[in-house]
Tab-separated table of C-alpha atoms and ligand atoms in Angstrom:
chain	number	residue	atom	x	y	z
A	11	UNK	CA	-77.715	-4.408	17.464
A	12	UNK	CA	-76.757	-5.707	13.780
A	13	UNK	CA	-78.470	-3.770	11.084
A	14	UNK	CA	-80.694	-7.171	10.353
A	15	UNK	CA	-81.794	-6.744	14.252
A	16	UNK	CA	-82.737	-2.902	13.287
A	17	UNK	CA	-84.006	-3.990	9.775
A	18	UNK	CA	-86.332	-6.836	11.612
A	19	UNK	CA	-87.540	-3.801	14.150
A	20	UNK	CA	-88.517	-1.552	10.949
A	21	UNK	CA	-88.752	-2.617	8.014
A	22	UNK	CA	-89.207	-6.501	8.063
A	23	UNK	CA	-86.880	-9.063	6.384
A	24	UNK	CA	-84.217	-6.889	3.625
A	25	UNK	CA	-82.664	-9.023	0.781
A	26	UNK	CA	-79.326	-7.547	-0.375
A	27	UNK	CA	-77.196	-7.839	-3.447
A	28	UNK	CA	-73.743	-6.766	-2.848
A	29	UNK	CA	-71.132	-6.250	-6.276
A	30	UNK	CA	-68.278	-6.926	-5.514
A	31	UNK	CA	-64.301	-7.802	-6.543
A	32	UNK	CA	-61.579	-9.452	-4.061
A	33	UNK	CA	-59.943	-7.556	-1.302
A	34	UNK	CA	-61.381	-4.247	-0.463
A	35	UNK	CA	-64.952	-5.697	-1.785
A	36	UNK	CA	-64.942	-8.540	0.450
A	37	UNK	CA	-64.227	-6.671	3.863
A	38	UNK	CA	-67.492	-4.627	3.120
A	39	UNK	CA	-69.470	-8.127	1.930
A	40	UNK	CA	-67.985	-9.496	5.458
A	41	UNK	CA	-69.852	-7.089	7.148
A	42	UNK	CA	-72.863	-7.462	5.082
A	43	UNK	CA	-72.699	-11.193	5.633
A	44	UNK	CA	-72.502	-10.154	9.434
A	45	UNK	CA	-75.559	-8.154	9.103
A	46	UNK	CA	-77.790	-10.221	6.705
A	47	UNK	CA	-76.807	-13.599	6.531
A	48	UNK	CA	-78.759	-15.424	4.204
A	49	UNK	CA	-80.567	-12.366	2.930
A	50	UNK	CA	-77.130	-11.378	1.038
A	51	UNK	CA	-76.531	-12.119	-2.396
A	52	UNK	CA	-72.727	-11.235	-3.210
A	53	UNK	CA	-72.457	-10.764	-7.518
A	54	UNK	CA	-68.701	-11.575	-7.903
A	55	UNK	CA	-66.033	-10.617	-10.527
A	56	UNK	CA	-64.935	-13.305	-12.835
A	57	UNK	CA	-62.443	-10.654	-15.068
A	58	UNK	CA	-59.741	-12.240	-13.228
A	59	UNK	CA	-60.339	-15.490	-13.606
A	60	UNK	CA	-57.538	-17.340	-15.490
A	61	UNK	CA	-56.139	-21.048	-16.041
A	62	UNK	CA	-52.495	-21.148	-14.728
A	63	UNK	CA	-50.714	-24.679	-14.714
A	64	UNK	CA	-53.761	-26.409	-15.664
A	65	UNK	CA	-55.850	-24.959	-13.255
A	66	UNK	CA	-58.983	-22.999	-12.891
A	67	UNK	CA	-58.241	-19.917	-10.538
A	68	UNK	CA	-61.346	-17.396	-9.709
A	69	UNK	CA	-59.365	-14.884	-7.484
A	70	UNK	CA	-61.762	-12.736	-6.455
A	71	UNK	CA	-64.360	-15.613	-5.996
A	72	UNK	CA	-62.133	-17.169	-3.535
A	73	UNK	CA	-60.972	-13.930	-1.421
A	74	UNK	CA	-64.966	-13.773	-1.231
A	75	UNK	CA	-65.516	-16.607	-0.164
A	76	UNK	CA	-61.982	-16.892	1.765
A	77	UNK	CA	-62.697	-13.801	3.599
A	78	UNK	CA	-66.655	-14.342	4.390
A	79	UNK	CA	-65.798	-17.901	6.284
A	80	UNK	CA	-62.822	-16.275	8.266
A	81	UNK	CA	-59.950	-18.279	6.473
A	82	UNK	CA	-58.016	-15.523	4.538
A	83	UNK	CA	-54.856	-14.000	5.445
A	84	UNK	CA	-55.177	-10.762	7.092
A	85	UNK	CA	-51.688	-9.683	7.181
A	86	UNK	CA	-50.793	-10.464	3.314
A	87	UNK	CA	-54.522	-9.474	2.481
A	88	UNK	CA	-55.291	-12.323	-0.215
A	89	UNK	CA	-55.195	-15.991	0.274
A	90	UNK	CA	-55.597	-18.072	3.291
A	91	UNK	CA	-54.219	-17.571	6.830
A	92	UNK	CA	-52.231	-20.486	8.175
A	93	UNK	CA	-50.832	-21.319	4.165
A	94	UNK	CA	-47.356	-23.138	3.287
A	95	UNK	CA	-45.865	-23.123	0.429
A	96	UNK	CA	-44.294	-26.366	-0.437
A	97	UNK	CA	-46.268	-26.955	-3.438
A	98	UNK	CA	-44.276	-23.838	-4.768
A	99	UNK	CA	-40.985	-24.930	-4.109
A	100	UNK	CA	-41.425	-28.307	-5.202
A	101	UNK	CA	-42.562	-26.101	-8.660
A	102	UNK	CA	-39.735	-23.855	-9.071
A	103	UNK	CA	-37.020	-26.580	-8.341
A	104	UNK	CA	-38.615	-28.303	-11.632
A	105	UNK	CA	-38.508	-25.050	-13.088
A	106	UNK	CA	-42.153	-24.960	-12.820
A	107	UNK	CA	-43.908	-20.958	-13.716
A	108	UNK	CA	-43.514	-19.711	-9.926
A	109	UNK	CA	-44.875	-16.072	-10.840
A	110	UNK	CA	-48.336	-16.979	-9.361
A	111	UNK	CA	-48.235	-17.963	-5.936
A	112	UNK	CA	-50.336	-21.272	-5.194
A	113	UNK	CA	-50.343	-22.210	-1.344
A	114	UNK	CA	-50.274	-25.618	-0.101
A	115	UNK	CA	-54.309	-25.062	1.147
A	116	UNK	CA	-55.474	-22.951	-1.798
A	117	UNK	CA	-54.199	-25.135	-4.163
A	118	UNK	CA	-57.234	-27.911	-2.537
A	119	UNK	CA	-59.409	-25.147	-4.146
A	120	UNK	CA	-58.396	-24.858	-7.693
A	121	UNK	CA	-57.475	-28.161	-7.789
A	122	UNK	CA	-60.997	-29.316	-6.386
A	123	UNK	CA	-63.303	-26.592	-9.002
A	124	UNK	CA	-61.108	-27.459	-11.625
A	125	UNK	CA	-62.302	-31.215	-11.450
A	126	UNK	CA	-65.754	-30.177	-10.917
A	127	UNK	CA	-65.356	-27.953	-13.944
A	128	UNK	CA	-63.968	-31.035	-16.039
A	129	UNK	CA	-66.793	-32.654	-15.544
A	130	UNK	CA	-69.606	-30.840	-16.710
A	131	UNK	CA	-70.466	-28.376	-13.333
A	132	UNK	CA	-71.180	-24.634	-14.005
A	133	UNK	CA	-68.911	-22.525	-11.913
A	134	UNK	CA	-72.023	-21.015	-10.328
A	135	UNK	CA	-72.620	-24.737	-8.984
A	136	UNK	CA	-69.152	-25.128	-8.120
A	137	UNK	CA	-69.299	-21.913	-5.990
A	138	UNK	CA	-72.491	-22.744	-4.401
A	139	UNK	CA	-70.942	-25.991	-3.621
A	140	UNK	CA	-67.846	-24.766	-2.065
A	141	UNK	CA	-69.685	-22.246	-0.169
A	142	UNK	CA	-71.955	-24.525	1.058
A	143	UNK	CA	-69.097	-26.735	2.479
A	144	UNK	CA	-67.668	-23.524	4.135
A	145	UNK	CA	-70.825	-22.799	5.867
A	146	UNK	CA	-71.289	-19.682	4.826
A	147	UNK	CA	-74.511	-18.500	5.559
A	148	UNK	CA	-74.670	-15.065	1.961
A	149	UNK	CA	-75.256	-16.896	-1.196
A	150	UNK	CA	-72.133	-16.265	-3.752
A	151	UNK	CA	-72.274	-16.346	-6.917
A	152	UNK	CA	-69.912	-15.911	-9.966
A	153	UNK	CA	-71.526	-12.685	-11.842
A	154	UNK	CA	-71.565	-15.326	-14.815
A	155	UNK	CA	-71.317	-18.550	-15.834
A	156	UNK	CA	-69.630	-17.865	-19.174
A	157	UNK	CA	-66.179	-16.460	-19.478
A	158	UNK	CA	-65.137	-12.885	-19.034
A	159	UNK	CA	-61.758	-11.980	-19.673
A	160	UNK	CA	-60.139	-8.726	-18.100
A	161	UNK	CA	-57.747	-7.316	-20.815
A	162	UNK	CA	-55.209	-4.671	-20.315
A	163	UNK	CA	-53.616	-2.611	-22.932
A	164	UNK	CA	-50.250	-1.308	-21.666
A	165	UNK	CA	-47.105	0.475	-23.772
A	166	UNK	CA	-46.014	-2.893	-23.585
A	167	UNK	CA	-48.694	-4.565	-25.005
A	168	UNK	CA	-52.107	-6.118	-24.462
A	169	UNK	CA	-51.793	-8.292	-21.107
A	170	UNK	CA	-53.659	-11.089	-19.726
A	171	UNK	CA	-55.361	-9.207	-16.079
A	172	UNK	CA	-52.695	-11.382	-14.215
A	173	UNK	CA	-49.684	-11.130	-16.482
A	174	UNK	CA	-50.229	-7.284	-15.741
A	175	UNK	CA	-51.462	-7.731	-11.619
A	176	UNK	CA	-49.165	-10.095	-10.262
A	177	UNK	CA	-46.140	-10.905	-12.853
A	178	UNK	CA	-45.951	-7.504	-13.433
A	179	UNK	CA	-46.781	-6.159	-10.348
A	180	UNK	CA	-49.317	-3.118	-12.210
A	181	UNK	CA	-46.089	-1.514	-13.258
A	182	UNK	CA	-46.630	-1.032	-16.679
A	183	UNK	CA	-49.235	2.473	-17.220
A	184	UNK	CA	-52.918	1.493	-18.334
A	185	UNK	CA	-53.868	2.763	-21.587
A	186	UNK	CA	-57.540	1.363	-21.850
A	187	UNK	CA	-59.141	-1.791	-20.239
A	188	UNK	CA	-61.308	-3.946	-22.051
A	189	UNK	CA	-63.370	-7.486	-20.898
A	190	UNK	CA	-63.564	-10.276	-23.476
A	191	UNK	CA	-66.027	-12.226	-23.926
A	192	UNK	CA	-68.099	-9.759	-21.886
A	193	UNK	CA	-70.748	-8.956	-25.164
A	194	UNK	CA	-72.065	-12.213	-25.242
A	195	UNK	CA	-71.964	-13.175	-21.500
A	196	UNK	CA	-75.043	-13.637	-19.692
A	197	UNK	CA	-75.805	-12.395	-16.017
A	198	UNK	CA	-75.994	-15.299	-14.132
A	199	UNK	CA	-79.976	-16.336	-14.323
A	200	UNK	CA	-80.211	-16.384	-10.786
A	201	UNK	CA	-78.904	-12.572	-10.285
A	202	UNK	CA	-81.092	-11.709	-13.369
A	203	UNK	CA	-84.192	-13.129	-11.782
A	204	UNK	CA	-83.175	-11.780	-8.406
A	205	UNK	CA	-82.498	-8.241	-10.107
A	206	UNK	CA	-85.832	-8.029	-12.106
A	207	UNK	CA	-88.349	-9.263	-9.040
A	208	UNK	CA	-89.381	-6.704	-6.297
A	209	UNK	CA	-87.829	-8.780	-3.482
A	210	UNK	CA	-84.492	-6.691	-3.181
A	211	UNK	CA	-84.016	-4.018	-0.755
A	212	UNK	CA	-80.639	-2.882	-1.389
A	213	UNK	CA	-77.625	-3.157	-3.736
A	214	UNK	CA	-74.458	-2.236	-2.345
A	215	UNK	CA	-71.458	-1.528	-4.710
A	216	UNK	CA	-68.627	-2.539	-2.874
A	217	UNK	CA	-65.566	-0.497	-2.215
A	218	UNK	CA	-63.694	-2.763	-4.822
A	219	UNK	CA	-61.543	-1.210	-7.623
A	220	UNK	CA	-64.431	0.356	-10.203
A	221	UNK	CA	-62.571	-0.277	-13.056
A	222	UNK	CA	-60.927	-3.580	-12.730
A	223	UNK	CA	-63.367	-5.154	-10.483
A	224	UNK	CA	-66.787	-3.359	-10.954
A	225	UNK	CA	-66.913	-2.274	-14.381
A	226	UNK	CA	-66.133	-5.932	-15.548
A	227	UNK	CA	-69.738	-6.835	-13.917
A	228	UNK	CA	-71.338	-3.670	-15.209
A	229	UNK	CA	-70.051	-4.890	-18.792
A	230	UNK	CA	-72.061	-7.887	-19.095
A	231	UNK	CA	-75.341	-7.256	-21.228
A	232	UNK	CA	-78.399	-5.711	-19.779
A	233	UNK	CA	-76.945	-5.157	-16.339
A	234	UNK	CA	-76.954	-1.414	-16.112
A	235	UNK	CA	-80.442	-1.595	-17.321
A	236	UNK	CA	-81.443	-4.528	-14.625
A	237	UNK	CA	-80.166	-2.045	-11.868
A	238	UNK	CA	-81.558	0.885	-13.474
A	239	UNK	CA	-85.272	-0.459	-13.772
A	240	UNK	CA	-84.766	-2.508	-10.319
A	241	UNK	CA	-86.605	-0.442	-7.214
A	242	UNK	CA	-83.850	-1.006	-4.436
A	243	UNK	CA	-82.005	1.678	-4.317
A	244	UNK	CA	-78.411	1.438	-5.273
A	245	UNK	CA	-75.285	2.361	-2.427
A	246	UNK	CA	-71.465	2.782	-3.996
A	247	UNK	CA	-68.791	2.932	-1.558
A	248	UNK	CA	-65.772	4.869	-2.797
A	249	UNK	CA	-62.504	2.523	-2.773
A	250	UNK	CA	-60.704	5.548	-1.897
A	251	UNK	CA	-59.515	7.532	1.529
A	252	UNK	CA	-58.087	10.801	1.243
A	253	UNK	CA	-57.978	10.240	-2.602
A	254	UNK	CA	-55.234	7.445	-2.590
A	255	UNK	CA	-55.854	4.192	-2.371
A	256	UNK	CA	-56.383	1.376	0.568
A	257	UNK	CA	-54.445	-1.271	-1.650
A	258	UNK	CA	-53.379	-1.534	-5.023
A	259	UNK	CA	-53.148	0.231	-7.932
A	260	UNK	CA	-56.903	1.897	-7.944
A	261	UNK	CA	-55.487	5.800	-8.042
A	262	UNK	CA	-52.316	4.783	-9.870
A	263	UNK	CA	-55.074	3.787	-13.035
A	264	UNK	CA	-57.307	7.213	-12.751
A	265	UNK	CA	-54.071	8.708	-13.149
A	266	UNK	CA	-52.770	6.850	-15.696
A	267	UNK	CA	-56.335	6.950	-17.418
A	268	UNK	CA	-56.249	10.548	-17.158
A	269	UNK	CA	-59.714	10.549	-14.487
A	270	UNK	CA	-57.252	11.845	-11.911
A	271	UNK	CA	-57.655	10.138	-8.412
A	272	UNK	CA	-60.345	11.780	-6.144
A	273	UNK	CA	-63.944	11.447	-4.695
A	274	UNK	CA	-65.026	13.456	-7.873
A	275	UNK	CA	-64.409	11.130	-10.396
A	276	UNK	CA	-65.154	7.939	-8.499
A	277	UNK	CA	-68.433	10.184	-8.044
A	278	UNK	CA	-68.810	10.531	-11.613
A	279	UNK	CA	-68.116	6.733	-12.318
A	280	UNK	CA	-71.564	5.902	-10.485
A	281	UNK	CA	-73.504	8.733	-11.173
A	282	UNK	CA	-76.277	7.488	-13.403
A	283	UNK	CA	-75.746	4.055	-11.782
A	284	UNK	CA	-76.104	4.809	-8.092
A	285	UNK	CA	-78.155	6.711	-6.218
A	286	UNK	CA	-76.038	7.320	-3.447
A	287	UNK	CA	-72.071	7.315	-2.738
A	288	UNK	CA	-70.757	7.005	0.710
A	289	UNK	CA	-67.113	8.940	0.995
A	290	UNK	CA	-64.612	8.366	4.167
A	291	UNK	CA	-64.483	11.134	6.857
A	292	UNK	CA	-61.131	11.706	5.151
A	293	UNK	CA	-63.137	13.115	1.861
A	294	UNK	CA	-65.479	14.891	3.921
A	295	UNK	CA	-64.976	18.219	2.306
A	296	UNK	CA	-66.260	16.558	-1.349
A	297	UNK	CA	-69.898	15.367	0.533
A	298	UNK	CA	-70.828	18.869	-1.167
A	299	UNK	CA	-69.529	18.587	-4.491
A	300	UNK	CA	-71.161	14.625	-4.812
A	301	UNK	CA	-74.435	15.915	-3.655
A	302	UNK	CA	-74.202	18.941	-6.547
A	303	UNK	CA	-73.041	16.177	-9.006
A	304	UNK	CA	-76.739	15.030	-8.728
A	305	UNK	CA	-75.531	11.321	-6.079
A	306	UNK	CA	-77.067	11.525	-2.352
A	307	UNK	CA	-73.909	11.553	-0.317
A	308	UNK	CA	-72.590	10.047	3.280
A	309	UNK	CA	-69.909	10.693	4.929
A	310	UNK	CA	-68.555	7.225	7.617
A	311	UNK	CA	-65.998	5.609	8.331
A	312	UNK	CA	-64.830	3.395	5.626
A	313	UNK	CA	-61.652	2.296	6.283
A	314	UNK	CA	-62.642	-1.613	7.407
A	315	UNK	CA	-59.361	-2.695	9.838
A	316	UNK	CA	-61.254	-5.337	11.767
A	317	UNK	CA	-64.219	-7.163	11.589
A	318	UNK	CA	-66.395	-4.376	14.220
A	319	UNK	CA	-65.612	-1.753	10.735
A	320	UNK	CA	-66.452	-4.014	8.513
A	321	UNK	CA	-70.169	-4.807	10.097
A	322	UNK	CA	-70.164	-0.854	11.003
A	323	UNK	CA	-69.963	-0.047	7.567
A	324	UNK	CA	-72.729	-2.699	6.062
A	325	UNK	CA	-74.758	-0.940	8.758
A	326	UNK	CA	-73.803	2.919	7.676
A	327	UNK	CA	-74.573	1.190	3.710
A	328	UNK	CA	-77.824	-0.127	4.937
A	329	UNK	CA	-78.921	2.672	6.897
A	330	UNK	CA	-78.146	4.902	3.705
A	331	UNK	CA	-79.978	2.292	1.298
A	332	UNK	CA	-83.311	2.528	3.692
A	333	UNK	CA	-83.251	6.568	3.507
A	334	UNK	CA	-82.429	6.155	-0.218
A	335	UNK	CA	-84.880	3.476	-0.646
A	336	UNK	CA	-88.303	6.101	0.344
A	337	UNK	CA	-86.771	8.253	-2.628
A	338	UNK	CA	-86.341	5.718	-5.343
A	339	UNK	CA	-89.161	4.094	-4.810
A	340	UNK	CA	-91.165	7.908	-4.709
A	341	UNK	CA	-89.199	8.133	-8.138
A	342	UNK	CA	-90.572	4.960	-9.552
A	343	UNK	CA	-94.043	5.421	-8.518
A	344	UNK	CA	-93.673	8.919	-10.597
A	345	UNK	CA	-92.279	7.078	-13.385
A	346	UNK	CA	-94.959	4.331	-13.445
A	347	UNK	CA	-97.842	6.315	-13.209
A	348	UNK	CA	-96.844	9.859	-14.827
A	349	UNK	CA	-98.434	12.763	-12.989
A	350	UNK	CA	-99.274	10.979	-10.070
A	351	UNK	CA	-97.148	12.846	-7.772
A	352	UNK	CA	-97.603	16.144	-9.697
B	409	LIG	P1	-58.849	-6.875	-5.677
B	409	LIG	O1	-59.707	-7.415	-6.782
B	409	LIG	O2	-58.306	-7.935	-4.767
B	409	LIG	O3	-57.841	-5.864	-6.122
B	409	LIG	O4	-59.809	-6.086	-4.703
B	409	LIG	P2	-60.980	-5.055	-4.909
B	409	LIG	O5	-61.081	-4.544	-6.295
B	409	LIG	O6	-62.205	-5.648	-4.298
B	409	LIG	O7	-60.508	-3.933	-3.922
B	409	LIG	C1	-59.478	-3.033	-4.201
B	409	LIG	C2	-59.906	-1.676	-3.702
B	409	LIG	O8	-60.386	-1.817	-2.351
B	409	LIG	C3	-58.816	-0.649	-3.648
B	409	LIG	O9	-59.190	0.431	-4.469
B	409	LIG	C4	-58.784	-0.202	-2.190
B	409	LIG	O10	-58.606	1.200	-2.054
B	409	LIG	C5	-60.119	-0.613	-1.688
B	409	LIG	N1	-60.124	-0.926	-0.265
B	409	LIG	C6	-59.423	-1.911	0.365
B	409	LIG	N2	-59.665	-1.865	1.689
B	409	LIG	C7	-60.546	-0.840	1.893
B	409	LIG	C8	-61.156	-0.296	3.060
B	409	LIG	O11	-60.967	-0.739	4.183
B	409	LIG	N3	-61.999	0.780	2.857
B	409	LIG	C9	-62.228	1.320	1.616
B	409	LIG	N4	-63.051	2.367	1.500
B	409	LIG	N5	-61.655	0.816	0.501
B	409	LIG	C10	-60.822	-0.245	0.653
């Protein structure tokens, strides 16, 4: 039974809001999709988002929405499955820029929102749009409709999030990360309205990168205080098994930002934000030392290979969220009415 089936048994309908980046984010909002289907709200990343040749590319909004209608690549992990790439070397024989790779079928996509864009659409709408057309059954949307820029300050300079990520592979060692535009972006109305009503159940950090993927959502204005006075309680899953890494350059960064890689400091990133953190088997032994650090702790399989993970997960996140969910809203009560519970 899917966790909506055991949700319907117990606790009625649940509406979820999942955070969430490209790769290792959209596994876990696969599963959630699996699970919930139109009761999921996925908040996407837009620090990535860049114009390259013209074009308006949202990476992480398309490995969302990529991975959630079963088109994406699983061997190369982003993009779609089935791609060619003539488009590219039709590019580099007119010495085109051939740093960012643009397949033959994704290209349809940028090509198609940039229009869109041109003409006067919000990306939200463009999104909505697109996902509509993909039948996807979660609602995605962009975290915001104005531009947030991930920046990256390296010995090399301050780079573009891309000129760092993909022309320079995430060689050069992070000195500080910073999102422009972020102080005057708002939420996305929708997300604010869906944050600040009582109809949410759950809000799932996904296991995406916290600092290049999460913390450009937590940066926009009022956000940490929208989750913070919301009553569904709020589930992080750690990007990280054994302390290293799935993909990409999340431990290489702690390091590099001096957090050093481990459960402890991916603990400490959510504390105050989440109420509970769910570790891999792998990182069992630090289920104590999360608790002590004052965030519930659970201890599952994260590692998402297939499609029966990724919908085992949502459920282990959901199951969590319902057992955290009795807590936080025991918590707000308190706060509410002071000395109720005394
Ligand atoms: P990006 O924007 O495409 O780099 O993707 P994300 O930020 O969403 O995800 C990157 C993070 O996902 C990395 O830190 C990985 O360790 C993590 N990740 C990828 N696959 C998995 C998985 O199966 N399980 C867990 N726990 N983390 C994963």
């Amino acid at each position: 039974m899917t966790a909506a089936g055991k949700a319907d048994a117990h606790a009625g309908p649940r509406r979820v809001l999942a955070l969430c980046g490209g790769v290792g984010g959209a596994k876990l909002a696969f599963g959630l999709q699996a699970a919930l289907g139109p009761a999921l709200t996925v908040m996407v990343n837009t620090g990535d988002d860049f114009t390259h040749l013209g074009l308006a590319i949202s990476p992480d909004i398309d490995t969302v929405l990529y991975t959630l209608a079963g088109l994406s690549d699983p061997v190369r992990g982003w993009g779609r499955a089935g791609e060619t790439w003539q488009f590219m070397s039709a590019l580099r024989q007119l010495g085109g820029e051939d740093w960012f790779q643009l397949g033959d079928l994704d290209l349809a996509m940028h090509v198609e929102r940039t229009g869109r864009l041109a003409g006067g659409a919000r990306l939200s709408e463009v999104v909505a749009g697109t996902a509509g057309r993909l039948g996807l059954a979660a609602r995605i949307l962009p975290m915001s409709d104005d531009p947030v820029r991930t920046m990256v300050e390296t010995p090399q300079g301050l780079l573009a999030f891309q000129h760092y990520f993909v022309r320079e592979r995430c060689a050069p060692p992070v000195l500080r990360l910073s999102f422009e535009g972020a102080e005057t972006a708002r939420i996305l109305p929708e997300l604010a309205d869906l944050l600040a009503g009582d109809g949410l159940d759950a809000v799932i950090i996904c296991p995406s990168n916290p600092y290049l993927s999460i913390d450009p959502i937590l940066a926009l204005p009022g956000l940490r205080e929208a989750l913070a006075l919301c009553p569904a309680p709020v589930v992080a899953v750690s990007p990280l098994i054994g302390g290293r890494a799935v993909k990409g350059p999340t431990a290489k960064i702690m390091d590099e930002l001096g957090i050093g890689a481990g459960t402890a400091a991916i603990a400490a990133h959510y504390l105050g934000l989440a109420d509970g953190l769910v570790i891999d088997t792998a990182d069992a032994a630090d289920a104590a030392g999360v608790a002590a650090s004052g965030l519930a702790c659970r201890v599952a399989p994260t590692l998402m290979t297939g499609p029966a993970e990724r919908v085992a997960l949502a459920d282990e996140c959901l199951a969590f969220a319902r057992e955290l969910g009795t807590r936080r809203r025991v918590g707000h009560a308190a706060k509410a009415q002071p000395g109720s519970l005394s």
